[in-house]
Short mmCIF file of C-alpha atoms in Angstrom, two decimals:
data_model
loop_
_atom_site.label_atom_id
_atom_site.label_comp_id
_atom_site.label_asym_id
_atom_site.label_seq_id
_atom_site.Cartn_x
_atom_site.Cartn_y
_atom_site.Cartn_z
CA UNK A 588 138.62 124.75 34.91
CA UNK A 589 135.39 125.45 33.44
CA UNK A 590 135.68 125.18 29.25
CA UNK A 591 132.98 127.75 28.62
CA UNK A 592 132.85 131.67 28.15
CA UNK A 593 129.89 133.99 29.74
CA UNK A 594 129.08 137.47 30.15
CA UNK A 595 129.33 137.72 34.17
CA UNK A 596 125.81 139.66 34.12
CA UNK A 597 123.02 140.73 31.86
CA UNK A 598 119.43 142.34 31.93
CA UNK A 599 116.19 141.56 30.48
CA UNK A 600 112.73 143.43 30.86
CA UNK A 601 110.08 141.28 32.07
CA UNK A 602 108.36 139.69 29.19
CA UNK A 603 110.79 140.14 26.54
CA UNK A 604 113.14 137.51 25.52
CA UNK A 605 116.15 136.63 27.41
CA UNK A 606 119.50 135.47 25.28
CA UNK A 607 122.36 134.28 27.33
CA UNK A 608 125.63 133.66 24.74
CA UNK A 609 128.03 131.56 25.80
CA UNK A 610 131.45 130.72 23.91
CA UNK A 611 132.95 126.91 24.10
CA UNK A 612 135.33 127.35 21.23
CA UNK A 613 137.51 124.35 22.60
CA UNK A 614 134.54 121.74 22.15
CA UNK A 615 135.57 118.35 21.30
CA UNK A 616 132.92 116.48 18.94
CA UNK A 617 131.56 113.56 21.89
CA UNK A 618 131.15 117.35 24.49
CA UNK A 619 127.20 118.37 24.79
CA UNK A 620 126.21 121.80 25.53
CA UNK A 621 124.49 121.90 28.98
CA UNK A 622 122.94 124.82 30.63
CA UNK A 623 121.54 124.63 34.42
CA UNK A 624 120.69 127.85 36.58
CA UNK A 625 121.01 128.57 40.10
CA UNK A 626 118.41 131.04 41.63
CA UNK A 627 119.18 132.68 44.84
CA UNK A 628 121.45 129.66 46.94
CA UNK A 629 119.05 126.92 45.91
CA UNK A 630 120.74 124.15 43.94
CA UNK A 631 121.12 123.99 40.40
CA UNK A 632 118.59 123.38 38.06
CA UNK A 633 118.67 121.42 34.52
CA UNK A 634 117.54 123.66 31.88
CA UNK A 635 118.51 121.68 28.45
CA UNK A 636 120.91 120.42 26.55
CA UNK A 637 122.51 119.89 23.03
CA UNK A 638 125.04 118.69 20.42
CA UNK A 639 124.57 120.58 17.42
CA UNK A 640 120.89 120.92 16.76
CA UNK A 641 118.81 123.45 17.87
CA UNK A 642 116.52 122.37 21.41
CA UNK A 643 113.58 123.76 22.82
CA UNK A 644 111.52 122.66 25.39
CA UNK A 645 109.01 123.94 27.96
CA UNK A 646 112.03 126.07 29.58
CA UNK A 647 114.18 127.20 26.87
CA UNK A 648 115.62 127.25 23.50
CA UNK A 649 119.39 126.13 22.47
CA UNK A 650 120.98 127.39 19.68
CA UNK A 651 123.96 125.76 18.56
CA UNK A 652 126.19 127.43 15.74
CA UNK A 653 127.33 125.36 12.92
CA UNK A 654 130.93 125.22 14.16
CA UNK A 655 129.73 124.87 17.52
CA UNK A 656 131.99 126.95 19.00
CA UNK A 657 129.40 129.09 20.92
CA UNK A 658 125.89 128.54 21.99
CA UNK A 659 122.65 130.47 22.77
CA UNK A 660 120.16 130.09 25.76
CA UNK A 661 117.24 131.62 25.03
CA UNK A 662 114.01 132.59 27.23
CA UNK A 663 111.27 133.37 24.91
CA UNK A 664 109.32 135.54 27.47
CA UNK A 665 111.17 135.77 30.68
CA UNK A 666 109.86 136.60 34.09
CA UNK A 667 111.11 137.83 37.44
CA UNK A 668 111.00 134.34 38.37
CA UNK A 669 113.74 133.54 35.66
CA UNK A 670 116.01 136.19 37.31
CA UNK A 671 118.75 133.71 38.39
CA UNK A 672 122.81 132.81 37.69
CA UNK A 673 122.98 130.36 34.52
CA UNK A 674 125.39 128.16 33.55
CA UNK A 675 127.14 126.86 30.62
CA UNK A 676 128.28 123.45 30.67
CA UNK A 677 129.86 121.40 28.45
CA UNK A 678 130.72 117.63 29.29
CA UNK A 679 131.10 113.97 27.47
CA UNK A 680 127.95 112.10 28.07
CA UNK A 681 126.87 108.41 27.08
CA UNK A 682 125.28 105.21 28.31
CA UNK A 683 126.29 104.42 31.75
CA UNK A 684 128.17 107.62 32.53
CA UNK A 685 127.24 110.09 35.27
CA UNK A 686 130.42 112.46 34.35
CA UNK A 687 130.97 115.51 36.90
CA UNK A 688 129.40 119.14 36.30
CA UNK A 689 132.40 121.98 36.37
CA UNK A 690 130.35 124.91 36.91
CA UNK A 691 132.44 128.36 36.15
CA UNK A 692 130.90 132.08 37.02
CA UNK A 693 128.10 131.61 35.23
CA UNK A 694 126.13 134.97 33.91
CA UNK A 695 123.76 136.85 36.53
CA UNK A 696 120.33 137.29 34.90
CA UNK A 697 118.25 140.04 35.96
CA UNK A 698 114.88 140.47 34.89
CA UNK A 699 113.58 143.85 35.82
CA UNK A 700 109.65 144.80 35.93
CA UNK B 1167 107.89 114.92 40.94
CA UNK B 1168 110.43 113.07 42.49
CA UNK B 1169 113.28 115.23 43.69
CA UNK B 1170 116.98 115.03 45.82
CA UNK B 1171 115.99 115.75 49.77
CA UNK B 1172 118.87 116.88 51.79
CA UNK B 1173 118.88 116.86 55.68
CA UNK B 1174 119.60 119.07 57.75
CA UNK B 1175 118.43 122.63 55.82
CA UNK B 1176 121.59 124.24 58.27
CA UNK B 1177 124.31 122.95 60.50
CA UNK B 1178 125.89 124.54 62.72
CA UNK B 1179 129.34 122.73 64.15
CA UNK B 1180 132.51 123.52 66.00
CA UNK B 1181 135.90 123.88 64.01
CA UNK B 1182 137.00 120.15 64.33
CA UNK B 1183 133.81 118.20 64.58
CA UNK B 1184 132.39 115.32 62.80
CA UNK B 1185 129.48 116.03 60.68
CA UNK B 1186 127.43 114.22 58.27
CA UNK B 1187 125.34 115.76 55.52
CA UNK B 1188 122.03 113.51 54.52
CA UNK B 1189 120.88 112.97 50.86
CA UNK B 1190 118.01 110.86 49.65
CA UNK B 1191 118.08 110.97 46.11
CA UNK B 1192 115.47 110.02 43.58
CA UNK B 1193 114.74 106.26 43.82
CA UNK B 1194 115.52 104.85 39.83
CA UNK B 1195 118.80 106.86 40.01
CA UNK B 1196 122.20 104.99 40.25
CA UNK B 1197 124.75 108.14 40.24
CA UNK B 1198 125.13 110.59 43.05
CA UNK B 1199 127.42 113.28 43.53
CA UNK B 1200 128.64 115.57 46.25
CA UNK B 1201 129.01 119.29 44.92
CA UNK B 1202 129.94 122.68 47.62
CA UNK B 1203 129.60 126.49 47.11
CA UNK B 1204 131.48 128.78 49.48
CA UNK B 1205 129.49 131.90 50.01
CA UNK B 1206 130.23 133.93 46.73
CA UNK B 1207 131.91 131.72 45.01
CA UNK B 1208 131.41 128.97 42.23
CA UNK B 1209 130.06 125.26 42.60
CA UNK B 1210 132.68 122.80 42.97
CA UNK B 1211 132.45 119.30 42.34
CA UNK B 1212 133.87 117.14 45.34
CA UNK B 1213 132.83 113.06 44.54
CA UNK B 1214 131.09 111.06 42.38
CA UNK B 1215 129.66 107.74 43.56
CA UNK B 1216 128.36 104.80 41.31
CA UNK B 1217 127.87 100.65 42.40
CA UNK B 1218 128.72 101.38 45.42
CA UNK B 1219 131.89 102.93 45.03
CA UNK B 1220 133.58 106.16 44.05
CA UNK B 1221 134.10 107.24 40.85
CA UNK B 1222 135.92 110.40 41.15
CA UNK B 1223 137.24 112.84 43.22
CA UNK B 1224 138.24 116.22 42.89
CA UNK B 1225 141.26 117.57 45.15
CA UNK B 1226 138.83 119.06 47.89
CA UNK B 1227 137.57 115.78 48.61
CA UNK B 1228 141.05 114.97 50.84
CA UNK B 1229 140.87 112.18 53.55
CA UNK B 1230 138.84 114.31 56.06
CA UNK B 1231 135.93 113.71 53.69
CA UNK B 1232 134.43 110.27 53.01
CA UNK B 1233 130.69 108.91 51.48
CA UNK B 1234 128.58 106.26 52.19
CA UNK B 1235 125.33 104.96 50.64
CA UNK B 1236 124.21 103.35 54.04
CA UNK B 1237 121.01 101.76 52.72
CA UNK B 1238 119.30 101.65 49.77
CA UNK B 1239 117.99 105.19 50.10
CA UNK B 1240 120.86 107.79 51.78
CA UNK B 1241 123.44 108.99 50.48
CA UNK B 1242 126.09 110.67 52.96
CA UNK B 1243 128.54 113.21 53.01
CA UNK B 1244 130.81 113.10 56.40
CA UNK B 1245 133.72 115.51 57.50
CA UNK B 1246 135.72 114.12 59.96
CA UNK B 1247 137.50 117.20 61.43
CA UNK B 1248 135.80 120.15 60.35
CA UNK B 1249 137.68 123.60 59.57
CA UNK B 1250 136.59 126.96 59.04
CA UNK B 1251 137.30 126.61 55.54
CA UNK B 1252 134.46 123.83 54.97
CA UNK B 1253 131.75 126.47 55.75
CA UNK B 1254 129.63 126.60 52.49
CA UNK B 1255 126.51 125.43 51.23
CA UNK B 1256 126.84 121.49 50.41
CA UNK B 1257 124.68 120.20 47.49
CA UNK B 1258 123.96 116.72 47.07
CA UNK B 1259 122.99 115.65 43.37
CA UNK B 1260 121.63 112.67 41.63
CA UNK B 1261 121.36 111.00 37.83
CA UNK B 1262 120.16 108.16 35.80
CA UNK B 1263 119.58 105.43 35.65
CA UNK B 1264 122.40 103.31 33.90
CA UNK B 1265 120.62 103.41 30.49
CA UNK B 1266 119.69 106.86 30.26
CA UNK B 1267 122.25 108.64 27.80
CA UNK B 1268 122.28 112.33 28.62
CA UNK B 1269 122.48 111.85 32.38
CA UNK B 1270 121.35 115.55 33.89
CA UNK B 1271 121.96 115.66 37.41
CA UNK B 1272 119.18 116.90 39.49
CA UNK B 1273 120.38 118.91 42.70
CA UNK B 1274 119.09 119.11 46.24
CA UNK B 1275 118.15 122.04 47.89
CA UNK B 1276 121.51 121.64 49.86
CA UNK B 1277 122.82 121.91 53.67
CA UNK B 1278 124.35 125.23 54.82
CA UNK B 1279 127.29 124.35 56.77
CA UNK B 1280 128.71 126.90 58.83
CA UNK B 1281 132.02 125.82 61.43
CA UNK B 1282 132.87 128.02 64.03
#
Protein backbone atom coordinates (compact mmCIF):
# COMPACT_ATOMS: atom_id res chain seq x y z
CA UNK A 1 0.00 0.00 0.00
CA UNK A 2 0.97 3.37 -0.91
CA UNK A 3 2.82 5.22 2.39
CA UNK A 4 1.67 8.69 1.43
CA UNK A 5 -1.48 10.95 2.20
CA UNK A 6 -3.24 13.32 -0.63
CA UNK A 7 -6.16 15.37 -1.02
CA UNK A 8 -8.09 13.22 -3.83
CA UNK A 9 -8.68 16.66 -5.84
CA UNK A 10 -7.85 20.31 -5.82
CA UNK A 11 -8.19 23.57 -8.01
CA UNK A 12 -5.95 26.20 -9.13
CA UNK A 13 -6.67 29.33 -11.43
CA UNK A 14 -4.52 29.49 -14.33
CA UNK A 15 -1.46 31.42 -13.50
CA UNK A 16 -1.49 31.33 -9.88
CA UNK A 17 0.48 28.94 -7.92
CA UNK A 18 -0.43 25.42 -7.49
CA UNK A 19 0.43 23.62 -3.86
CA UNK A 20 -0.24 19.98 -3.69
CA UNK A 21 0.37 18.74 0.30
CA UNK A 22 1.02 15.48 0.80
CA UNK A 23 1.49 13.68 4.33
CA UNK A 24 4.25 10.66 4.69
CA UNK A 25 4.33 10.72 8.44
CA UNK A 26 5.70 7.01 8.44
CA UNK A 27 9.03 8.04 6.52
CA UNK A 28 11.98 6.10 7.40
CA UNK A 29 15.36 8.27 7.20
CA UNK A 30 17.07 6.24 3.73
CA UNK A 31 12.88 7.03 2.00
CA UNK A 32 13.06 10.13 -0.66
CA UNK A 33 10.10 12.11 -1.42
CA UNK A 34 9.12 11.56 -5.11
CA UNK A 35 6.39 13.21 -6.99
CA UNK A 36 5.43 12.11 -10.76
CA UNK A 37 2.03 13.15 -12.52
CA UNK A 38 -0.12 11.44 -14.85
CA UNK A 39 -2.10 13.67 -17.37
CA UNK A 40 -5.05 12.25 -19.06
CA UNK A 41 -3.99 8.10 -19.54
CA UNK A 42 -0.48 8.96 -20.68
CA UNK A 43 2.21 7.45 -18.46
CA UNK A 44 3.67 8.97 -15.59
CA UNK A 45 5.91 11.65 -15.56
CA UNK A 46 9.02 12.48 -13.11
CA UNK A 47 8.50 15.75 -11.58
CA UNK A 48 11.33 15.89 -8.64
CA UNK A 49 12.47 14.60 -5.81
CA UNK A 50 13.88 15.06 -2.20
CA UNK A 51 15.21 14.08 1.25
CA UNK A 52 14.94 16.89 3.43
CA UNK A 53 16.03 19.97 1.56
CA UNK A 54 14.02 22.08 -0.30
CA UNK A 55 14.20 21.30 -4.57
CA UNK A 56 13.31 23.29 -7.36
CA UNK A 57 13.83 22.85 -10.77
CA UNK A 58 12.43 23.88 -14.16
CA UNK A 59 9.02 21.97 -13.14
CA UNK A 60 8.51 22.44 -9.56
CA UNK A 61 9.41 23.23 -6.10
CA UNK A 62 9.66 20.59 -3.02
CA UNK A 63 9.24 21.55 0.26
CA UNK A 64 10.20 19.27 2.83
CA UNK A 65 9.24 20.00 6.61
CA UNK A 66 11.84 19.67 9.20
CA UNK A 67 10.37 16.44 10.59
CA UNK A 68 9.66 15.35 7.26
CA UNK A 69 6.58 14.02 7.88
CA UNK A 70 4.73 15.87 5.04
CA UNK A 71 5.83 17.49 1.87
CA UNK A 72 4.82 20.28 -0.57
CA UNK A 73 4.68 20.27 -4.48
CA UNK A 74 4.53 23.44 -5.64
CA UNK A 75 3.76 25.02 -9.26
CA UNK A 76 4.86 28.53 -9.21
CA UNK A 77 2.53 29.61 -12.12
CA UNK A 78 0.47 26.76 -13.28
CA UNK A 79 -1.25 26.30 -16.59
CA UNK A 80 -4.05 24.27 -18.12
CA UNK A 81 -1.38 22.15 -19.34
CA UNK A 82 -0.41 21.27 -15.63
CA UNK A 83 -4.05 20.13 -15.04
CA UNK A 84 -3.18 16.43 -14.38
CA UNK A 85 -3.34 13.52 -11.34
CA UNK A 86 0.02 13.86 -9.16
CA UNK A 87 1.59 11.61 -7.15
CA UNK A 88 3.37 11.29 -3.99
CA UNK A 89 5.96 8.79 -3.72
CA UNK A 90 8.15 7.84 -1.29
CA UNK A 91 10.80 4.95 -1.83
CA UNK A 92 14.58 3.84 -0.69
CA UNK A 93 16.90 4.81 -3.43
CA UNK A 94 20.81 4.28 -3.86
CA UNK A 95 23.55 3.17 -6.22
CA UNK A 96 22.52 0.28 -8.24
CA UNK A 97 18.88 0.13 -7.20
CA UNK A 98 15.90 0.56 -9.54
CA UNK A 99 13.29 -0.02 -6.47
CA UNK A 100 9.45 -0.23 -7.64
CA UNK A 101 7.04 2.95 -7.75
CA UNK A 102 3.66 2.22 -5.48
CA UNK A 103 1.52 4.80 -6.85
CA UNK A 104 -1.77 5.44 -4.48
CA UNK A 105 -4.86 7.87 -5.66
CA UNK A 106 -2.89 10.53 -6.20
CA UNK A 107 -4.65 14.24 -6.07
CA UNK A 108 -6.63 15.45 -9.34
CA UNK A 109 -5.32 18.91 -10.29
CA UNK A 110 -7.49 21.15 -12.08
CA UNK A 111 -6.41 24.28 -13.42
CA UNK A 112 -9.32 26.35 -14.54
CA UNK A 113 -9.00 29.50 -17.06
CA UNK B 1 15.24 13.45 -25.76
CA UNK B 2 15.45 9.97 -25.50
CA UNK B 3 12.24 8.42 -24.27
CA UNK B 4 10.42 4.62 -23.48
CA UNK B 5 8.49 3.60 -26.99
CA UNK B 6 5.83 1.09 -26.49
CA UNK B 7 4.25 -0.96 -29.39
CA UNK B 8 1.29 -1.47 -30.20
CA UNK B 9 -0.64 2.11 -29.05
CA UNK B 10 -3.97 -0.58 -28.63
CA UNK B 11 -4.59 -4.28 -28.69
CA UNK B 12 -7.34 -5.76 -29.11
CA UNK B 13 -7.39 -9.80 -28.18
CA UNK B 14 -9.79 -12.60 -27.39
CA UNK B 15 -10.30 -13.74 -23.66
CA UNK B 16 -7.55 -16.51 -23.66
CA UNK B 17 -5.02 -15.36 -26.17
CA UNK B 18 -1.38 -14.86 -26.13
CA UNK B 19 -0.25 -11.37 -26.34
CA UNK B 20 2.91 -9.57 -26.11
CA UNK B 21 3.33 -5.92 -25.21
CA UNK B 22 6.67 -4.19 -26.90
CA UNK B 23 8.98 -1.75 -24.97
CA UNK B 24 12.15 -0.15 -26.21
CA UNK B 25 13.48 1.71 -23.50
CA UNK B 26 16.11 4.39 -23.42
CA UNK B 27 19.48 2.93 -24.56
CA UNK B 28 22.08 3.78 -21.24
CA UNK B 29 19.30 2.38 -18.99
CA UNK B 30 19.79 -1.03 -17.19
CA UNK B 31 16.31 -1.25 -15.12
CA UNK B 32 12.94 -1.79 -16.67
CA UNK B 33 9.73 -2.32 -15.19
CA UNK B 34 6.28 -3.47 -16.15
CA UNK B 35 3.51 -1.21 -14.43
CA UNK B 36 -0.79 -1.61 -15.42
CA UNK B 37 -3.77 0.76 -14.77
CA UNK B 38 -7.27 -0.66 -15.03
CA UNK B 39 -9.59 1.98 -16.32
CA UNK B 40 -10.22 4.17 -13.13
CA UNK B 41 -8.12 2.82 -11.03
CA UNK B 42 -4.46 3.27 -9.63
CA UNK B 43 -1.01 2.20 -11.25
CA UNK B 44 0.17 -1.03 -10.14
CA UNK B 45 3.52 -2.25 -10.26
CA UNK B 46 3.73 -5.87 -11.87
CA UNK B 47 7.89 -6.73 -12.46
CA UNK B 48 11.02 -5.37 -12.23
CA UNK B 49 13.83 -6.62 -14.47
CA UNK B 50 17.67 -5.97 -14.01
CA UNK B 51 20.95 -8.24 -15.67
CA UNK B 52 18.83 -10.05 -17.28
CA UNK B 53 16.70 -11.30 -14.73
CA UNK B 54 13.81 -10.38 -12.48
CA UNK B 55 14.03 -8.54 -9.61
CA UNK B 56 10.64 -8.42 -8.25
CA UNK B 57 7.29 -9.22 -8.63
CA UNK B 58 4.22 -8.09 -7.30
CA UNK B 59 1.22 -10.71 -6.86
CA UNK B 60 -0.46 -9.72 -10.29
CA UNK B 61 2.46 -10.83 -12.08
CA UNK B 62 1.20 -14.82 -11.59
CA UNK B 63 2.56 -17.47 -14.08
CA UNK B 64 0.31 -16.33 -17.02
CA UNK B 65 2.66 -13.36 -17.21
CA UNK B 66 6.36 -13.64 -18.12
CA UNK B 67 9.28 -10.90 -19.57
CA UNK B 68 11.90 -11.09 -21.82
CA UNK B 69 14.64 -8.65 -22.94
CA UNK B 70 14.98 -10.44 -26.42
CA UNK B 71 17.84 -8.30 -27.71
CA UNK B 72 19.65 -5.62 -26.63
CA UNK B 73 16.86 -3.14 -27.28
CA UNK B 74 13.08 -4.75 -26.35
CA UNK B 75 11.79 -5.28 -23.53
CA UNK B 76 8.54 -7.60 -23.45
CA UNK B 77 5.59 -8.09 -21.57
CA UNK B 78 3.62 -11.49 -22.65
CA UNK B 79 0.22 -12.92 -21.27
CA UNK B 80 -0.18 -16.29 -21.99
CA UNK B 81 -3.97 -16.78 -21.54
CA UNK B 82 -5.56 -13.59 -21.45
CA UNK B 83 -8.79 -12.80 -19.21
CA UNK B 84 -11.14 -10.12 -19.09
CA UNK B 85 -9.62 -8.95 -16.05
CA UNK B 86 -6.14 -8.03 -17.83
CA UNK B 87 -7.92 -5.26 -19.84
CA UNK B 88 -6.07 -2.01 -18.77
CA UNK B 89 -3.60 0.25 -20.01
CA UNK B 90 0.03 -1.49 -19.68
CA UNK B 91 2.98 0.91 -19.06
CA UNK B 92 6.37 -0.07 -19.66
CA UNK B 93 9.09 2.01 -17.66
CA UNK B 94 12.78 2.42 -17.62
CA UNK B 95 15.85 3.77 -15.17
CA UNK B 96 19.49 4.27 -14.78
CA UNK B 97 22.07 3.42 -15.40
CA UNK B 98 23.77 1.33 -12.53
CA UNK B 99 25.61 4.40 -11.12
CA UNK B 100 23.01 6.86 -11.11
CA UNK B 101 21.71 7.23 -7.38
CA UNK B 102 18.18 8.59 -7.50
CA UNK B 103 17.00 6.25 -10.25
CA UNK B 104 13.53 8.07 -11.64
CA UNK B 105 11.82 5.86 -13.87
CA UNK B 106 10.74 7.32 -17.07
CA UNK B 107 7.34 5.78 -18.44
CA UNK B 108 6.10 4.93 -21.90
CA UNK B 109 3.19 6.16 -23.37
CA UNK B 110 1.72 2.59 -22.71
CA UNK B 111 -0.46 -0.18 -24.69
CA UNK B 112 -4.25 -0.22 -24.12
CA UNK B 113 -5.18 -3.72 -23.78
CA UNK B 114 -8.64 -4.54 -24.07
CA UNK B 115 -9.76 -8.74 -24.00
CA UNK B 116 -12.98 -9.61 -25.12
Amino acid sequence: DAKTTQPPSMDCAEGRAANLPCNHSTISGNEYVYWYRQIHSQGPQYIIHGLKNNETNEMASLIITEDRKSSTLILPHATLRDTAVYYCIVRVVGYNQGGKLIFGQGTELSVKP
Amino acid sequence: EPEVTQTPSHQVTQMGQEVILRCVPISNHLYFYWYRQILGQKVEFLVSFYNNEISEKSEIFDDQFSVERPDGSNFTLKIRSTKLEDSAMYFCASSGPGNIRYNEQFFGPGTRLTVL
